[in-house]
PDB file of C-alpha atoms in Angstrom:
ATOM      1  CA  UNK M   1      24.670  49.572   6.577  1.00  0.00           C
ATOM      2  CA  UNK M   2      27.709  49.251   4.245  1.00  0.00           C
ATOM      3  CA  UNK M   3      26.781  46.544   1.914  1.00  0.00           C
ATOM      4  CA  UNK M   4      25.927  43.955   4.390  1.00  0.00           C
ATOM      5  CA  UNK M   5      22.583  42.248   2.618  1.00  0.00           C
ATOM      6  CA  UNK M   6      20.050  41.122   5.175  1.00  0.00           C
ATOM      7  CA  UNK M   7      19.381  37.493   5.594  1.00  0.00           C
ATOM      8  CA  UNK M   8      15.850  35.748   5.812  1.00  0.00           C
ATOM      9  CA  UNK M   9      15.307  33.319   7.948  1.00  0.00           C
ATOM     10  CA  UNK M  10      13.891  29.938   5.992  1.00  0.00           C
ATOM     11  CA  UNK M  11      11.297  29.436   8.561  1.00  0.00           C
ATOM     12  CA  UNK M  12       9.421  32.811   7.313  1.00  0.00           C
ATOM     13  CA  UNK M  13       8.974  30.726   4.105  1.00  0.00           C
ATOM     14  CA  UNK M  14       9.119  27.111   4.814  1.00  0.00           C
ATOM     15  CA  UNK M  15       9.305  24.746   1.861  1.00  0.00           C
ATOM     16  CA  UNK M  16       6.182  22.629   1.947  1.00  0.00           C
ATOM     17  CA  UNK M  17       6.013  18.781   2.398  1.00  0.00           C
ATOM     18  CA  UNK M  18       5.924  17.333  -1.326  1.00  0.00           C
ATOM     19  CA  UNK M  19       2.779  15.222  -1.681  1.00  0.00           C
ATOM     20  CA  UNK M  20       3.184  11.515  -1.398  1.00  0.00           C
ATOM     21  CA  UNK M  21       1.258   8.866  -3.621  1.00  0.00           C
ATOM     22  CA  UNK M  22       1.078   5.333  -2.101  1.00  0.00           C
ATOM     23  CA  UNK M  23       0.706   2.807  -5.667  1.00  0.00           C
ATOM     24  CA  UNK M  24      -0.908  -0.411  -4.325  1.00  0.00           C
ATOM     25  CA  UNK M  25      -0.839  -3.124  -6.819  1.00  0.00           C
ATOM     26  CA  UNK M  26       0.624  -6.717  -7.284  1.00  0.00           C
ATOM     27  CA  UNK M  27       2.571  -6.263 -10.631  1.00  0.00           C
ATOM     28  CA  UNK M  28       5.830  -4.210 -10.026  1.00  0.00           C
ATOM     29  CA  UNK M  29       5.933  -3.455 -13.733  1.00  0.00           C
ATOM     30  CA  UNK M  30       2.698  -1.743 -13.345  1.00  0.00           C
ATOM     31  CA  UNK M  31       4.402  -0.044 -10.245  1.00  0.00           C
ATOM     32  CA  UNK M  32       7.263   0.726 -12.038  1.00  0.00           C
ATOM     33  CA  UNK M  33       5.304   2.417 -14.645  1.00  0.00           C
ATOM     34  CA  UNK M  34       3.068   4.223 -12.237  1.00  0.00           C
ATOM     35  CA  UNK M  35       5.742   5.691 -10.197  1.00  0.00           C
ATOM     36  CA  UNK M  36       7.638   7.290 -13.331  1.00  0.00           C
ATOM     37  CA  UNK M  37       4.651   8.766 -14.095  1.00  0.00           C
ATOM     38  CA  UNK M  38       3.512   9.875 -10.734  1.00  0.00           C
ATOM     39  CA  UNK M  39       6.910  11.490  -9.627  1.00  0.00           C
ATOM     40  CA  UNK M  40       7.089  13.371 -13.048  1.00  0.00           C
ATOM     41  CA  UNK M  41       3.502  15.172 -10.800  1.00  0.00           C
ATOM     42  CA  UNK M  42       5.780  15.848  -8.305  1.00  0.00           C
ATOM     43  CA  UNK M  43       4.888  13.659  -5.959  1.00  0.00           C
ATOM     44  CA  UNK M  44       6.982  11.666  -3.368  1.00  0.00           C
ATOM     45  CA  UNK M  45       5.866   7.878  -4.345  1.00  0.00           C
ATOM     46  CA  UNK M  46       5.915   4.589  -1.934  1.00  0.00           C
ATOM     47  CA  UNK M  47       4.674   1.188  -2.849  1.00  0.00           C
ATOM     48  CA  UNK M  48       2.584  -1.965  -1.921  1.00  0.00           C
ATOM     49  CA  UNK M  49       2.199  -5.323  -3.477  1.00  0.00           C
ATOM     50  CA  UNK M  50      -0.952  -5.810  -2.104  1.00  0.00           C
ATOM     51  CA  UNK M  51      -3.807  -4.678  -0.100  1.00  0.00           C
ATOM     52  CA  UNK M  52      -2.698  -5.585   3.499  1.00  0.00           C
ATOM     53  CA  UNK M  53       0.441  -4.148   3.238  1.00  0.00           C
ATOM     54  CA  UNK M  54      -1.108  -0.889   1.902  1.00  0.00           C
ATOM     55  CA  UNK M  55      -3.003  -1.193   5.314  1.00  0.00           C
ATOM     56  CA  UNK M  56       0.011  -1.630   7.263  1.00  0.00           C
ATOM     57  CA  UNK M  57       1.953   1.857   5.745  1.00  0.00           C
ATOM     58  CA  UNK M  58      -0.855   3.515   5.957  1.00  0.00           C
ATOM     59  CA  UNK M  59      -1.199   2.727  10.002  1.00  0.00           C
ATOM     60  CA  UNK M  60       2.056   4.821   9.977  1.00  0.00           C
ATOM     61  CA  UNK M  61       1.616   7.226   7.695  1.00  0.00           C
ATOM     62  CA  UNK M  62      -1.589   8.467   5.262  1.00  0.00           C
ATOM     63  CA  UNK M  63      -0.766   9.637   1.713  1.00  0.00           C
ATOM     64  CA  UNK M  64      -2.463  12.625  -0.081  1.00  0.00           C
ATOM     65  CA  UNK M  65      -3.265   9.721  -2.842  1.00  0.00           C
ATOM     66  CA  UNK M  66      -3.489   6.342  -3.026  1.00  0.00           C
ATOM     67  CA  UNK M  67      -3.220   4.747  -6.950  1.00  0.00           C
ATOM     68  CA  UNK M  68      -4.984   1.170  -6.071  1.00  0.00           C
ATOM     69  CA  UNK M  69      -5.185  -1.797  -8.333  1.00  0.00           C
ATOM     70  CA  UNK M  70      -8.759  -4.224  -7.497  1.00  0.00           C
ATOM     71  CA  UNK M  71      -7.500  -7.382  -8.158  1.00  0.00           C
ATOM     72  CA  UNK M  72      -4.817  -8.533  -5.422  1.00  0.00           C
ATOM     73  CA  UNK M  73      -3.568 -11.568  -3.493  1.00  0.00           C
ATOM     74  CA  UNK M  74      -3.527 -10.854   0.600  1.00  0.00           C
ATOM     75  CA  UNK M  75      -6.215  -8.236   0.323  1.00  0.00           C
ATOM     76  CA  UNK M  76      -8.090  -7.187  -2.550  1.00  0.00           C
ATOM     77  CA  UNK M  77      -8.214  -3.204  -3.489  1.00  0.00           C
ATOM     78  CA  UNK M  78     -12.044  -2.873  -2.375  1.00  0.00           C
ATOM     79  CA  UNK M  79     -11.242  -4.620   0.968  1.00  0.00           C
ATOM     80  CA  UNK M  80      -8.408  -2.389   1.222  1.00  0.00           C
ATOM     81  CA  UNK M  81     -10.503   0.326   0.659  1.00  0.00           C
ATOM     82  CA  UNK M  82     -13.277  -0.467   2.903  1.00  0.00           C
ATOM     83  CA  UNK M  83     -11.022  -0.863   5.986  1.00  0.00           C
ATOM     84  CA  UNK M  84      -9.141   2.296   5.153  1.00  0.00           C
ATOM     85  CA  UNK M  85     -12.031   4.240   4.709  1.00  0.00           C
ATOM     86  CA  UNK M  86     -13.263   2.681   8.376  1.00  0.00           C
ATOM     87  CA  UNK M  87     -10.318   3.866  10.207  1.00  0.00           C
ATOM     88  CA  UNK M  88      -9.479   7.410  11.867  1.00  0.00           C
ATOM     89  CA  UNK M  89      -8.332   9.586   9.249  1.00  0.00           C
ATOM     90  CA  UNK M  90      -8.901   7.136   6.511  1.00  0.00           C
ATOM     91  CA  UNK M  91     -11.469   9.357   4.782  1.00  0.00           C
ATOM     92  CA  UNK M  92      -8.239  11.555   3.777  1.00  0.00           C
ATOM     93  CA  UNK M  93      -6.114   9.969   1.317  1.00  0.00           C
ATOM     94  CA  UNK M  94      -7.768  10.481  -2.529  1.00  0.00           C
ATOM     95  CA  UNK M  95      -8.001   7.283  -3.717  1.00  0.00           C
ATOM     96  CA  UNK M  96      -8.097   6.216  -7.457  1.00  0.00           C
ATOM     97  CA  UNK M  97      -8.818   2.974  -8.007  1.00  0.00           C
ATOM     98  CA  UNK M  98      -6.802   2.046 -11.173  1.00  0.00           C
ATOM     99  CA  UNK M  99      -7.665  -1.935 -12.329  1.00  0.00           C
ATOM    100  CA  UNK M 100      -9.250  -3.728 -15.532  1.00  0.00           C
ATOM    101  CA  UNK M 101     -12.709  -3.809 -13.673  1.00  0.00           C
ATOM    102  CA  UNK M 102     -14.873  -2.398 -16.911  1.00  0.00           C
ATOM    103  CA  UNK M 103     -18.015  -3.018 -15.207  1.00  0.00           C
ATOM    104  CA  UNK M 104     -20.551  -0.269 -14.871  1.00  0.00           C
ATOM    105  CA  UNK M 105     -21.716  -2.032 -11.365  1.00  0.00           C
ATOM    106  CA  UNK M 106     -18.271  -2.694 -10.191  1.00  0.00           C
ATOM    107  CA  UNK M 107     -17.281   1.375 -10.754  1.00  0.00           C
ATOM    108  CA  UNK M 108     -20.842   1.856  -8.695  1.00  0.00           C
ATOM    109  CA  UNK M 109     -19.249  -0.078  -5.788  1.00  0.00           C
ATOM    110  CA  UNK M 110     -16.125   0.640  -6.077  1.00  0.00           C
ATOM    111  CA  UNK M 111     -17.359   4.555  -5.756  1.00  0.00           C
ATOM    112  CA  UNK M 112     -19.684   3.843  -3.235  1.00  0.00           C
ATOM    113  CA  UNK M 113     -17.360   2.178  -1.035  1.00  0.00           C
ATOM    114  CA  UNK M 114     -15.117   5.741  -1.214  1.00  0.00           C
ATOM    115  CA  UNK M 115     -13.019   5.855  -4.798  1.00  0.00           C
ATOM    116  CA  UNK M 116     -12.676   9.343  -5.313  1.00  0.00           C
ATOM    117  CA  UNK M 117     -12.024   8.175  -9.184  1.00  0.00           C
ATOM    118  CA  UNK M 118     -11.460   4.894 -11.319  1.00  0.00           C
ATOM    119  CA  UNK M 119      -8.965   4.686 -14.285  1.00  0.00           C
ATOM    120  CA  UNK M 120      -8.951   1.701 -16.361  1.00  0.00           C
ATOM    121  CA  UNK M 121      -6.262   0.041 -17.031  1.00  0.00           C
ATOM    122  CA  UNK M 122      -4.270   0.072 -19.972  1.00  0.00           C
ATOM    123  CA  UNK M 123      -3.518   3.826 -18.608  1.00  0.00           C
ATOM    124  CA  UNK M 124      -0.566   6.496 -19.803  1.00  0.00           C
ATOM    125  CA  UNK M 125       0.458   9.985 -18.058  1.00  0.00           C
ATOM    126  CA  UNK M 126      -2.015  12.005 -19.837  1.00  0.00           C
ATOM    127  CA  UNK M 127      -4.736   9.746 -18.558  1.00  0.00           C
ATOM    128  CA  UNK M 128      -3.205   9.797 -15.218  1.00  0.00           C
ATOM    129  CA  UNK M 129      -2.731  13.014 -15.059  1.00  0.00           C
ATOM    130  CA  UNK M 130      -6.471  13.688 -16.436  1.00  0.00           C
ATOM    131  CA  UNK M 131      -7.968  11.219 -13.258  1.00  0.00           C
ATOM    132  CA  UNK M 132      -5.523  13.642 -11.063  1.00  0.00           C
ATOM    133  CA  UNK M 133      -7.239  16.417 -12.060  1.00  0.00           C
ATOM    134  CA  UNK M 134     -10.819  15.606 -11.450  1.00  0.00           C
ATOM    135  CA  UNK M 135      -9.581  14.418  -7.797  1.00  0.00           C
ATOM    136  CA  UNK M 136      -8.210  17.613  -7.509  1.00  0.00           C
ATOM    137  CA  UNK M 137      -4.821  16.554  -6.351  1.00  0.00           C
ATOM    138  CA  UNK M 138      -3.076  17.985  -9.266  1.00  0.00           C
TER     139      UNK M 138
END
């Protein structure tokens, strides 16, 4: 018993997986942007420059959110979304669709075809962070 301090084992308390955040959109500043913001959530962030290769890493592996621009060459955001939504396990990711789309009937559809939420674009942390929130991913 001397002073010989028990160890724990690390699989009674494993570490969980950090969240991931796919950001689809075609300007890499606004990815660039995006990401800095998203990591500072804590989240583990990939990108894609459009909507087809958003498909494509998400046929290998589904995010807990997807940050998703509307406007894209390849593959549009509400394509993307559409096909996504389609597959196996494509109801999981949140999605936030995150574009200039101001439109009252373009948020409809955009919601209707599975957006969990829709941020506007000019967009900052707090208003990230606030669209995060009502997803409940943060």
């Amino acid at each position: 018993m001397g002073g010989v301090t028990p160890r724990v084992s690390q699989s009674l308390n494993p570490v969980p997986d950090p969240r991931t955040c796919l950001i689809v959109d075609d300007s890499r500043i606004i990815r660039k942007v995006a990401r800095r913001i998203v990591e500072g959530f804590g989240f583990e962030v990939d990108e894609a420059a459009d909507g087809a290769e958003a498909l494509a890493w998400c046929a290998t592996v589904l995010p807990d959110v997807i940050l998703l621009d509307w406007n894209m060459p390849v593959m549009d955001g509400l394509t993307f979304l559409k096909r996504l939504r389609a597959q196996p396990g494509g109801d999981g990711p949140k999605i936030l669709f995150c574009t200039i789309e101001t439109e009252v009937a373009r948020i409809a559809e955009a919601l209707a075809a599975g957006a969990d939420e829709y941020v506007m674009k000019p967009f900052d942390g707090e208003i990230l962070e606030s669209k995060f929130a009502e997803a409940g991913v943060v």
